[in-house]
CSV table of C-alpha atoms in Angstrom, one decimal:
chain,number,residue,atom,x,y,z
W,1,MET,CA,-15.6,-33.1,-10.1
W,2,PRO,CA,-18.2,-30.3,-11.1
W,3,ALA,CA,-19.2,-27.5,-8.6
W,4,SER,CA,-22.9,-27.4,-6.7
W,5,PRO,CA,-25.1,-25.6,-8.2
W,6,SER,CA,-24.9,-23.7,-5.1
W,7,THR,CA,-21.1,-23.3,-5.6
W,8,ALA,CA,-21.3,-22.3,-8.9
W,9,ARG,CA,-23.8,-19.7,-7.8
W,10,ALA,CA,-21.9,-18.0,-5.4
W,11,ILE,CA,-18.8,-18.3,-7.8
W,12,ASN,CA,-20.9,-16.9,-10.4
W,13,ASP,CA,-22.2,-14.1,-7.8
W,14,ARG,CA,-18.7,-13.4,-6.6
W,15,LEU,CA,-17.1,-12.6,-10.2
W,16,ALA,CA,-20.1,-10.4,-10.9
W,17,LEU,CA,-19.1,-8.3,-8.0
W,18,SER,CA,-15.1,-8.2,-8.7
W,19,LEU,CA,-16.3,-6.7,-11.9
W,20,LEU,CA,-18.8,-4.2,-10.6
W,21,GLN,CA,-15.5,-3.4,-8.4
W,22,GLN,CA,-12.9,-3.0,-11.3
W,23,GLU,CA,-14.9,-1.6,-13.9
W,24,GLY,CA,-17.7,0.4,-12.0
W,25,PRO,CA,-21.3,-0.1,-12.7
W,26,LEU,CA,-22.9,-2.1,-15.5
W,27,THR,CA,-25.5,-3.2,-17.5
W,28,ALA,CA,-26.7,-6.9,-17.5
W,29,GLY,CA,-25.6,-7.0,-21.1
W,30,ARG,CA,-21.9,-6.0,-20.4
W,31,LEU,CA,-21.9,-8.5,-17.1
W,32,LYS,CA,-23.1,-11.4,-19.5
W,33,GLN,CA,-20.1,-10.3,-22.1
W,34,LEU,CA,-17.5,-9.8,-19.2
W,35,THR,CA,-18.4,-13.2,-17.3
W,36,GLY,CA,-19.7,-15.4,-20.3
W,37,LEU,CA,-22.3,-16.3,-18.6
W,38,SER,CA,-25.7,-17.0,-20.6
W,39,ARG,CA,-28.5,-14.2,-20.3
W,40,PRO,CA,-30.7,-16.1,-18.0
W,41,SER,CA,-27.7,-16.9,-15.7
W,42,VAL,CA,-26.5,-13.2,-15.2
W,43,ALA,CA,-30.3,-12.4,-14.7
W,44,ASP,CA,-30.7,-14.6,-12.1
W,45,LEU,CA,-27.2,-13.3,-10.4
W,46,VAL,CA,-28.4,-10.1,-11.0
W,47,GLU,CA,-31.7,-11.0,-9.2
W,48,ARG,CA,-30.0,-12.3,-6.4
W,49,LEU,CA,-27.7,-9.8,-5.8
W,50,THR,CA,-29.9,-6.9,-5.9
W,51,ALA,CA,-32.2,-9.3,-3.3
W,52,ALA,CA,-29.5,-9.6,-1.2
W,53,GLY,CA,-29.0,-5.6,-0.9
W,54,LEU,CA,-25.2,-5.9,-2.5
W,55,ILE,CA,-25.9,-4.2,-5.6
W,56,THR,CA,-28.4,-1.7,-6.8
W,57,VAL,CA,-29.6,0.2,-10.1
W,58,VAL,CA,-27.6,3.6,-10.2
W,59,GLY,CA,-28.8,4.4,-13.9
W,60,GLU,CA,-29.9,3.6,-17.7
W,61,SER,CA,-27.7,3.2,-20.4
W,62,GLY,CA,-28.5,4.5,-23.7
W,63,GLU,CA,-27.2,1.5,-26.0
W,64,GLN,CA,-27.4,0.8,-29.4
W,65,ARG,CA,-30.6,-1.4,-29.7
W,66,ARG,CA,-34.4,-0.7,-29.9
W,67,GLY,CA,-36.4,-0.8,-26.8
W,68,PRO,CA,-35.7,0.7,-23.5
W,69,ASN,CA,-32.5,1.7,-21.9
W,70,ALA,CA,-30.7,-0.9,-20.3
W,71,LYS,CA,-30.4,-0.8,-16.4
W,72,VAL,CA,-26.9,-0.3,-14.6
W,73,TYR,CA,-25.7,-1.9,-11.7
W,74,GLY,CA,-23.5,-0.8,-9.3
W,75,ILE,CA,-22.6,-1.8,-5.9
W,76,VAL,CA,-24.3,-0.6,-2.9
W,77,VAL,CA,-21.7,1.8,-1.8
W,78,GLY,CA,-23.3,2.7,1.7
W,79,LEU,CA,-23.3,-1.3,2.7
W,80,ALA,CA,-19.8,0.0,4.6
W,81,HIS,CA,-17.2,2.6,5.4
W,82,LEU,CA,-13.6,2.1,5.5
W,83,ALA,CA,-10.9,4.1,7.4
W,84,ALA,CA,-6.9,4.0,6.6
W,85,LEU,CA,-4.1,5.3,8.7
W,86,ASP,CA,-0.6,6.1,7.8
W,87,VAL,CA,0.9,6.0,11.0
W,88,ARG,CA,4.4,7.7,11.5
W,89,THR,CA,7.0,8.9,14.0
W,90,GLU,CA,5.8,12.4,13.3
W,91,GLY,CA,1.8,12.2,13.0
W,92,VAL,CA,-0.9,10.2,11.6
W,93,SER,CA,-3.0,10.3,8.4
W,94,VAL,CA,-6.5,9.0,7.9
W,95,VAL,CA,-8.8,8.5,4.9
W,96,VAL,CA,-12.6,7.3,5.2
W,97,ALA,CA,-13.8,5.7,2.2
W,98,ASP,CA,-17.0,3.8,1.0
W,99,VAL,CA,-16.9,0.0,0.4
W,100,VAL,CA,-15.6,0.4,-3.3
W,101,GLY,CA,-12.4,2.6,-2.2
W,102,GLU,CA,-13.9,6.1,-3.0
W,103,VAL,CA,-12.3,8.6,-0.6
W,104,LEU,CA,-15.2,10.8,1.2
W,105,ALA,CA,-12.8,12.8,3.9
W,106,GLU,CA,-9.3,13.1,4.8
W,107,ALA,CA,-7.3,14.5,7.0
W,108,SER,CA,-3.7,14.8,8.9
W,109,VAL,CA,-2.4,15.9,12.7
W,110,PRO,CA,1.3,16.1,13.2
W,111,ILE,CA,2.0,14.7,17.1
W,112,GLY,CA,5.3,16.0,18.7
W,113,ASP,CA,8.2,14.1,20.2
W,114,ASP,CA,7.8,15.3,23.2
W,115,THR,CA,3.8,14.3,23.1
W,116,GLY,CA,2.7,11.7,25.7
W,117,THR,CA,1.9,8.2,24.9
W,118,GLY,CA,-1.6,8.7,26.2
W,119,PRO,CA,-2.0,12.3,24.4
W,120,ALA,CA,-0.6,10.8,21.6
W,121,VAL,CA,-3.3,7.9,21.6
W,122,GLU,CA,-5.8,10.2,22.0
W,123,GLN,CA,-5.0,12.6,19.0
W,124,ALA,CA,-5.2,9.8,16.4
W,125,VAL,CA,-8.2,8.3,17.6
W,126,ALA,CA,-9.5,11.6,18.0
W,127,LEU,CA,-8.7,12.0,14.2
W,128,VAL,CA,-10.3,8.9,12.9
W,129,GLU,CA,-13.7,9.9,14.4
W,130,ARG,CA,-13.5,13.1,13.1
W,131,VAL,CA,-13.0,12.4,9.7
W,132,ALA,CA,-15.5,9.6,9.7
W,133,LYS,CA,-18.2,12.0,11.4
W,134,GLU,CA,-17.2,14.3,8.5
W,135,ALA,CA,-17.6,11.3,5.9
W,136,GLY,CA,-21.2,10.6,7.4
W,137,ALA,CA,-19.9,7.6,8.6
W,138,GLU,CA,-22.0,6.2,11.9
W,139,ARG,CA,-19.6,3.6,12.2
W,140,LEU,CA,-16.6,1.9,10.5
W,141,HIS,CA,-16.4,-1.9,9.3
W,142,THR,CA,-12.8,-2.1,8.8
W,143,VAL,CA,-9.9,-0.2,9.7
W,144,GLY,CA,-6.6,-0.7,7.9
W,145,ILE,CA,-3.2,0.6,9.3
W,146,GLY,CA,0.2,0.9,7.7
W,147,ALA,CA,2.9,1.4,10.5
W,148,PRO,CA,6.7,1.0,10.5
W,149,GLY,CA,8.1,-2.0,12.5
W,150,LEU,CA,7.3,-6.2,12.5
W,151,ILE,CA,4.1,-7.2,12.3
W,152,ASP,CA,3.8,-10.6,14.5
W,153,PRO,CA,2.1,-13.0,11.6
W,154,ALA,CA,0.5,-15.3,14.3
W,155,THR,CA,-1.1,-12.6,16.4
W,156,GLY,CA,-1.6,-9.4,13.5
W,157,GLU,CA,-0.3,-7.0,16.1
W,158,LEU,CA,2.5,-4.6,15.7
W,159,ARG,CA,5.7,-5.8,17.6
W,160,ASP,CA,7.5,-4.0,20.5
W,161,THR,CA,10.2,-2.7,18.2
W,162,GLY,CA,13.1,-0.6,19.8
W,163,GLY,CA,13.2,3.4,18.4
W,164,LEU,CA,9.5,3.7,17.7
W,165,PRO,CA,7.1,5.6,19.7
W,166,VAL,CA,5.2,3.5,22.6
W,167,TRP,CA,2.1,5.2,21.1
W,168,HIS,CA,1.9,3.2,17.7
W,169,ARG,CA,1.3,0.0,19.7
W,170,ARG,CA,-1.6,1.3,22.2
W,171,LEU,CA,-3.5,3.1,19.1
W,172,VAL,CA,-4.3,-0.1,18.0
W,173,ALA,CA,-5.9,-1.1,21.3
W,174,ALA,CA,-7.6,2.3,21.6
W,175,LEU,CA,-9.2,1.8,18.4
W,176,GLN,CA,-10.6,-1.5,19.3
W,177,GLU,CA,-11.8,0.1,22.3
W,178,ARG,CA,-13.3,3.2,21.0
W,179,LEU,CA,-14.7,1.7,17.8
W,180,PRO,CA,-16.5,-1.4,18.9
W,181,GLY,CA,-17.3,-4.0,16.5
W,182,THR,CA,-14.8,-2.7,13.8
W,183,ARG,CA,-12.4,-5.0,12.3
W,184,VAL,CA,-8.7,-3.2,12.7
W,185,ILE,CA,-5.7,-4.7,10.4
W,186,VAL,CA,-2.5,-3.7,10.9
W,187,GLU,CA,0.3,-3.9,8.2
W,188,ASN,CA,4.1,-2.6,7.6
W,189,GLU,CA,3.7,0.1,6.1
W,190,THR,CA,6.7,-1.0,3.3
W,191,ASN,CA,4.5,-4.0,2.7
W,192,LEU,CA,1.4,-1.3,1.7
W,193,ALA,CA,2.9,0.5,0.1
W,194,ALA,CA,4.1,-2.4,-2.4
W,195,LEU,CA,0.6,-3.6,-2.6
W,196,ALA,CA,-0.2,-0.3,-3.5
W,197,GLU,CA,2.7,0.1,-6.4
W,198,GLN,CA,1.1,-3.4,-7.7
W,199,ARG,CA,-2.8,-2.5,-7.4
W,200,ASP,CA,-2.2,1.4,-9.2
W,201,GLY,CA,1.4,2.3,-9.3
W,202,ALA,CA,4.8,1.2,-10.6
W,203,ALA,CA,4.3,-2.5,-10.4
W,204,ARG,CA,0.7,-2.8,-12.4
W,205,ASP,CA,2.5,-5.3,-15.1
W,206,ARG,CA,4.2,-7.3,-12.3
W,207,ASP,CA,3.5,-10.1,-10.1
W,208,THR,CA,7.1,-10.5,-8.8
W,209,PHE,CA,9.1,-7.6,-7.9
W,210,VAL,CA,10.8,-6.3,-4.6
W,211,LEU,CA,9.9,-2.5,-3.2
W,212,LEU,CA,13.0,-1.0,-1.7
W,213,TRP,CA,12.0,1.5,1.0
W,214,LEU,CA,14.0,4.5,1.4
W,215,GLY,CA,13.0,6.9,4.3
W,216,HIS,CA,13.9,7.7,7.8
W,217,GLY,CA,14.8,3.8,7.5
W,218,THR,CA,15.3,1.3,5.1
W,219,GLY,CA,13.2,-1.9,4.3
W,220,ALA,CA,11.7,-4.1,1.5
W,221,ALA,CA,8.8,-5.6,0.8
W,222,VAL,CA,8.7,-8.5,-1.5
W,223,VAL,CA,5.9,-9.9,-3.7
W,224,LEU,CA,6.2,-13.5,-5.4
W,225,ASP,CA,3.9,-14.6,-7.9
W,226,GLY,CA,1.6,-12.2,-7.1
W,227,ILE,CA,1.9,-12.9,-3.4
W,228,LEU,CA,2.9,-10.5,-0.6
W,229,ARG,CA,5.8,-12.7,1.2
W,230,ARG,CA,6.1,-11.8,5.1
W,231,GLY,CA,8.4,-14.6,6.1
W,232,ALA,CA,8.2,-16.9,9.2
W,233,SER,CA,8.3,-14.0,11.8
W,234,GLY,CA,6.8,-11.2,9.5
W,235,GLY,CA,10.5,-9.7,9.0
W,236,THR,CA,10.9,-10.6,5.3
W,237,GLY,CA,12.4,-7.2,3.9
W,238,GLU,CA,14.3,-6.1,7.4
W,239,ILE,CA,17.2,-5.0,4.9
W,240,GLY,CA,18.7,-2.6,7.1
W,241,PHE,CA,19.9,-5.5,9.2
W,242,LEU,CA,21.9,-6.6,6.2
W,243,PRO,CA,25.8,-6.5,6.7
W,244,VAL,CA,27.7,-4.4,3.9
W,245,PRO,CA,30.9,-3.0,3.2
W,246,GLY,CA,31.4,0.5,4.0
W,247,THR,CA,30.1,1.0,7.2
W,248,GLY,CA,32.9,-0.2,9.8
W,249,LYS,CA,30.8,-2.2,11.8
W,250,LEU,CA,28.3,-5.1,12.1
W,251,PRO,CA,24.4,-4.5,13.1
W,252,SER,CA,23.4,-6.1,16.2
W,253,ALA,CA,20.1,-8.1,16.9
W,254,THR,CA,18.6,-5.0,18.3
W,255,ASP,CA,20.3,-2.0,16.4
W,256,CYS,CA,20.7,-1.9,12.5
W,257,ALA,CA,23.7,0.3,12.8
W,258,GLY,CA,26.6,-0.9,10.7
W,259,GLY,CA,24.0,-2.9,8.3
W,260,PHE,CA,22.6,-1.2,5.2
W,261,HIS,CA,20.7,1.3,7.1
W,262,SER,CA,24.2,3.0,7.8
W,263,LEU,CA,24.5,3.1,4.2
W,264,ALA,CA,21.1,4.2,2.8
W,265,GLY,CA,18.9,5.5,5.7
W,266,ALA,CA,17.9,9.4,5.9
W,267,ALA,CA,20.4,10.4,8.7
W,268,ALA,CA,23.5,8.5,6.3
W,269,VAL,CA,22.2,10.5,3.2
W,270,ALA,CA,22.0,13.9,4.8
W,271,ARG,CA,25.5,13.4,6.1
W,272,LEU,CA,26.7,12.0,2.4
W,273,ALA,CA,25.0,15.5,0.6
W,274,GLY,CA,26.4,17.4,3.8
W,275,ALA,CA,29.9,16.4,2.9
W,276,GLN,CA,29.5,17.6,-0.9
W,277,GLY,CA,28.3,21.2,0.3
W,278,LEU,CA,24.7,20.2,-0.6
W,279,VAL,CA,21.6,22.6,1.0
W,280,ALA,CA,18.2,22.3,0.9
W,281,VAL,CA,14.7,23.7,1.9
W,282,ALA,CA,13.4,20.8,4.3
W,283,GLY,CA,9.6,19.4,3.6
W,284,ALA,CA,7.1,19.2,5.8
W,285,HIS,CA,6.6,15.5,7.1
W,286,GLU,CA,9.6,14.3,4.9
W,287,PRO,CA,13.1,13.4,6.0
W,288,TYR,CA,15.7,16.2,5.4
W,289,ALA,CA,17.4,14.0,3.1
W,290,ALA,CA,14.7,13.6,1.0
W,291,ALA,CA,14.6,17.5,0.1
W,292,LEU,CA,18.5,17.0,-0.1
W,293,VAL,CA,18.1,14.3,-2.8
W,294,ARG,CA,14.9,16.4,-4.5
W,295,GLU,CA,17.7,19.4,-4.7
W,296,ALA,CA,20.0,17.4,-6.4
W,297,VAL,CA,17.9,15.8,-8.7
W,298,ALA,CA,16.3,19.2,-9.8
W,299,THR,CA,19.7,20.9,-10.8
W,300,PRO,CA,21.9,18.5,-12.5
W,301,GLY,CA,25.0,19.2,-14.1
W,302,LEU,CA,27.0,20.7,-11.0
W,303,PRO,CA,29.5,18.0,-10.0
W,304,ALA,CA,29.0,18.2,-6.2
W,305,HIS,CA,25.3,17.3,-6.9
W,306,ASP,CA,26.3,14.5,-9.7
W,307,GLY,CA,28.5,13.0,-7.4
W,308,PHE,CA,26.2,13.0,-4.4
W,309,LEU,CA,23.5,11.0,-6.6
W,310,ASP,CA,26.5,9.0,-8.1
W,311,THR,CA,27.6,7.7,-4.7
W,312,LEU,CA,23.8,7.1,-3.4
W,313,ALA,CA,23.2,5.0,-6.5
W,314,ASP,CA,26.3,3.1,-5.3
W,315,ARG,CA,24.9,2.7,-1.8
W,316,ILE,CA,21.5,1.4,-2.8
W,317,ALA,CA,22.7,-0.6,-5.8
W,318,ILE,CA,24.4,-2.6,-3.1
W,319,GLY,CA,21.6,-3.3,-0.8
W,320,ALA,CA,19.2,-3.6,-4.1
W,321,ALA,CA,22.0,-6.3,-5.3
W,322,SER,CA,21.6,-8.7,-2.7
W,323,VAL,CA,18.0,-8.5,-3.0
W,324,VAL,CA,18.7,-9.5,-6.8
W,325,ALA,CA,20.9,-12.6,-6.0
W,326,VAL,CA,18.5,-14.0,-3.7
W,327,LEU,CA,15.1,-13.5,-5.3
W,328,ASP,CA,15.9,-12.3,-8.7
W,329,PRO,CA,12.8,-10.3,-8.3
W,330,GLY,CA,13.5,-8.9,-12.2
W,331,CYS,CA,12.2,-5.3,-10.9
W,332,VAL,CA,13.0,-3.1,-7.8
W,333,VAL,CA,10.6,-0.4,-7.1
W,334,LEU,CA,12.2,2.7,-4.9
W,335,GLY,CA,9.8,3.9,-2.7
W,336,GLY,CA,10.0,5.9,0.6
W,337,GLU,CA,10.3,9.8,0.9
W,338,VAL,CA,14.1,9.5,-0.5
W,339,GLY,CA,13.2,7.0,-3.3
W,340,ARG,CA,10.6,9.0,-4.2
W,341,ALA,CA,12.7,12.1,-4.3
W,342,GLY,CA,15.1,10.5,-6.6
W,343,GLY,CA,12.6,9.6,-9.3
W,344,HIS,CA,13.7,8.3,-12.0
W,345,VAL,CA,16.9,10.2,-12.3
W,346,LEU,CA,18.0,7.7,-9.2
W,347,ALA,CA,16.6,4.8,-10.4
W,348,ALA,CA,18.1,4.8,-13.8
W,349,ARG,CA,21.3,5.7,-11.8
W,350,VAL,CA,20.9,2.2,-9.6
W,351,GLU,CA,19.6,0.4,-12.5
W,352,GLU,CA,23.2,0.9,-14.3
W,353,ARG,CA,24.9,0.0,-11.3
W,354,LEU,CA,22.9,-3.2,-10.9
W,355,ALA,CA,23.4,-4.3,-14.6
W,356,ARG,CA,27.2,-4.0,-13.3
W,357,MET,CA,26.9,-6.2,-10.3
W,358,SER,CA,24.7,-8.7,-11.1
W,359,PRO,CA,24.2,-11.0,-13.8
W,360,LEU,CA,20.4,-11.4,-13.1
W,361,PRO,CA,18.3,-8.6,-15.0
W,362,ALA,CA,16.4,-6.0,-12.7
W,363,GLN,CA,14.7,-3.1,-13.8
W,364,VAL,CA,14.7,-0.1,-11.2
W,365,ARG,CA,11.5,1.9,-11.1
W,366,ALA,CA,10.6,4.9,-9.6
W,367,SER,CA,7.3,4.9,-7.3
W,368,ALA,CA,4.5,6.1,-9.1
W,369,LEU,CA,2.2,6.7,-5.9
W,370,GLY,CA,4.3,9.4,-4.3
W,371,GLY,CA,3.2,10.0,-0.4
W,372,GLY,CA,0.1,8.2,-0.7
W,373,ALA,CA,1.4,4.8,-1.2
W,374,VAL,CA,1.0,3.7,2.5
W,375,LEU,CA,-2.5,5.0,3.0
W,376,ARG,CA,-3.6,3.6,-0.8
W,377,GLY,CA,-2.5,0.5,0.2
W,378,ALA,CA,-4.1,0.4,4.0
W,379,LEU,CA,-7.4,1.3,1.7
W,380,LEU,CA,-7.0,-1.4,-0.3
W,381,THR,CA,-6.0,-3.7,2.5
W,382,ALA,CA,-9.5,-2.6,4.2
W,383,ARG,CA,-11.6,-2.9,1.1
W,384,GLU,CA,-10.4,-6.6,0.6
W,385,GLY,CA,-11.3,-7.5,4.3
W,386,ALA,CA,-14.4,-5.3,4.4
W,387,GLN,CA,-15.5,-7.1,0.8
W,388,GLU,CA,-14.2,-10.6,2.0
W,389,GLU,CA,-16.8,-10.6,4.9
W,390,LEU,CA,-19.8,-9.0,2.8
W,391,PHE,CA,-19.4,-10.2,-0.3
W,392,GLY,CA,-17.8,-13.8,0.4
W,393,ALA,CA,-14.0,-14.7,-0.5
W,394,PRO,CA,-13.4,-14.6,-4.0
W,395,ALA,CA,-13.1,-17.5,-6.2
W,396,GLY,CA,-9.5,-17.9,-7.5
W,397,ARG,CA,-7.5,-15.7,-5.2
W,398,GLY,CA,-4.3,-15.1,-6.9
W,399,GLY,CA,-3.0,-12.8,-4.0
W,400,ARG,CA,-3.7,-9.3,-5.6
W,401,VAL,CA,-5.5,-6.6,-3.5
C-alpha cells in the first residue's frame, strides 16, 4: 500500500536530515538533486524542518545562475550536546560534541589500580562534567560509553565480569544520578571500534566483516549484512575463551587462561617477545606488548624481530581462522593496541597464513583509526541515539551508524 501523506512527509524529512548530516549544509536545489523530490516538495520540507527548529539558514551559495544567491541550510547544531567515554582499566577519555558529532572539547584522566571505587567513579564523573562545561554544554542529551566486558542485551548494563574494576559498573549509575534526564548508552569497546571502522575506517567498503581486538585481552566484533551482532547473551566475539592448540590447558567458564587469550593477549605477546630478546620503550596508556610489536615492525630484517612477528602472526591466524571458518566474513580487521601497532606488516603476515589454513578467502586489514576507534564509535552511537529521538527513526534503516 502507498504511504499516507503524513508518512511520506516524515520519510522525506528524515531523508533530508540524513543528507544534511552526511553531506553538510546544502541548498534547496542540491537537496532536490539528492532526494529526487520535486521542487515544491523540497520547499515544503525545508519550511517544516525550519519551523520545527531542526534546520536553519547557515549561509549563501553563489551558484551559477541568475538572481540572488541560494540559501544554504544546515542542522541546528545547538539542538543537543553529546558525550562519549572510552573507559579503560587505567583511566577514562571523554569527548563532548554537538548533535552532528563535531567535537567541542576532550580530555582524559588516569585512574590508578590502587584508587578506591568511590574516588575512581568521582574522578570519571567530574571529568565528564568538566569537559561538558568547557564545550559550553548546559546539559548532555546522550552519553555513549565504551567499556571492556559483556553488556546484558536485556538491560543494556555492563555485566559483573571478573577481572574488571568495580568502578566500571558503578560509573553508569553515577552518571545517571549526576546528569538527570541524560540518556546513557553502554556498549562493549570492541563493538564500538567495529562500528567506527565500518563508518570511517578500514571497513568502509564492507557490510560484513569481523574486527579482531588484540590488546590487554582479546575479543572480536561481528558485523553481518551491515548489522552489529551481539548474540543471545551479549557475548558474540568472546574469542578469548576459544579453545586453541598450543596453550597446554582449556579455558573455564570463569577464566580464559588456556584459550586464545593465552596465545594473543598482551601478556602472552610480551612473553613471546621476551623469549626473542626484544625490548622497547613502553608507551603511555598502552600495553607493553604494543610497544614491542611496534619496535619489531619499525626495524625489519633482524632475525629476532622477524621471528617474533612470524610467530605472533601464526598465533593470531589460529583465532582468525576459527572465525573465518564459522562466519565467512571475507574481511578481518586487526584492532586493539597490539593490532594497531602491527599495522599493515602484521596484517599481511596474518592474511598469508589464513590463505594457507582456510579455503575461504579473507582479507586482513589493519585498523585505520588508531587509538581513537572506541571513542569514535561511542560518539557515533550517542549521535545516532540522540538523532533518532530528535529527528525520528530513519526510514529503511540498515544497521549502519
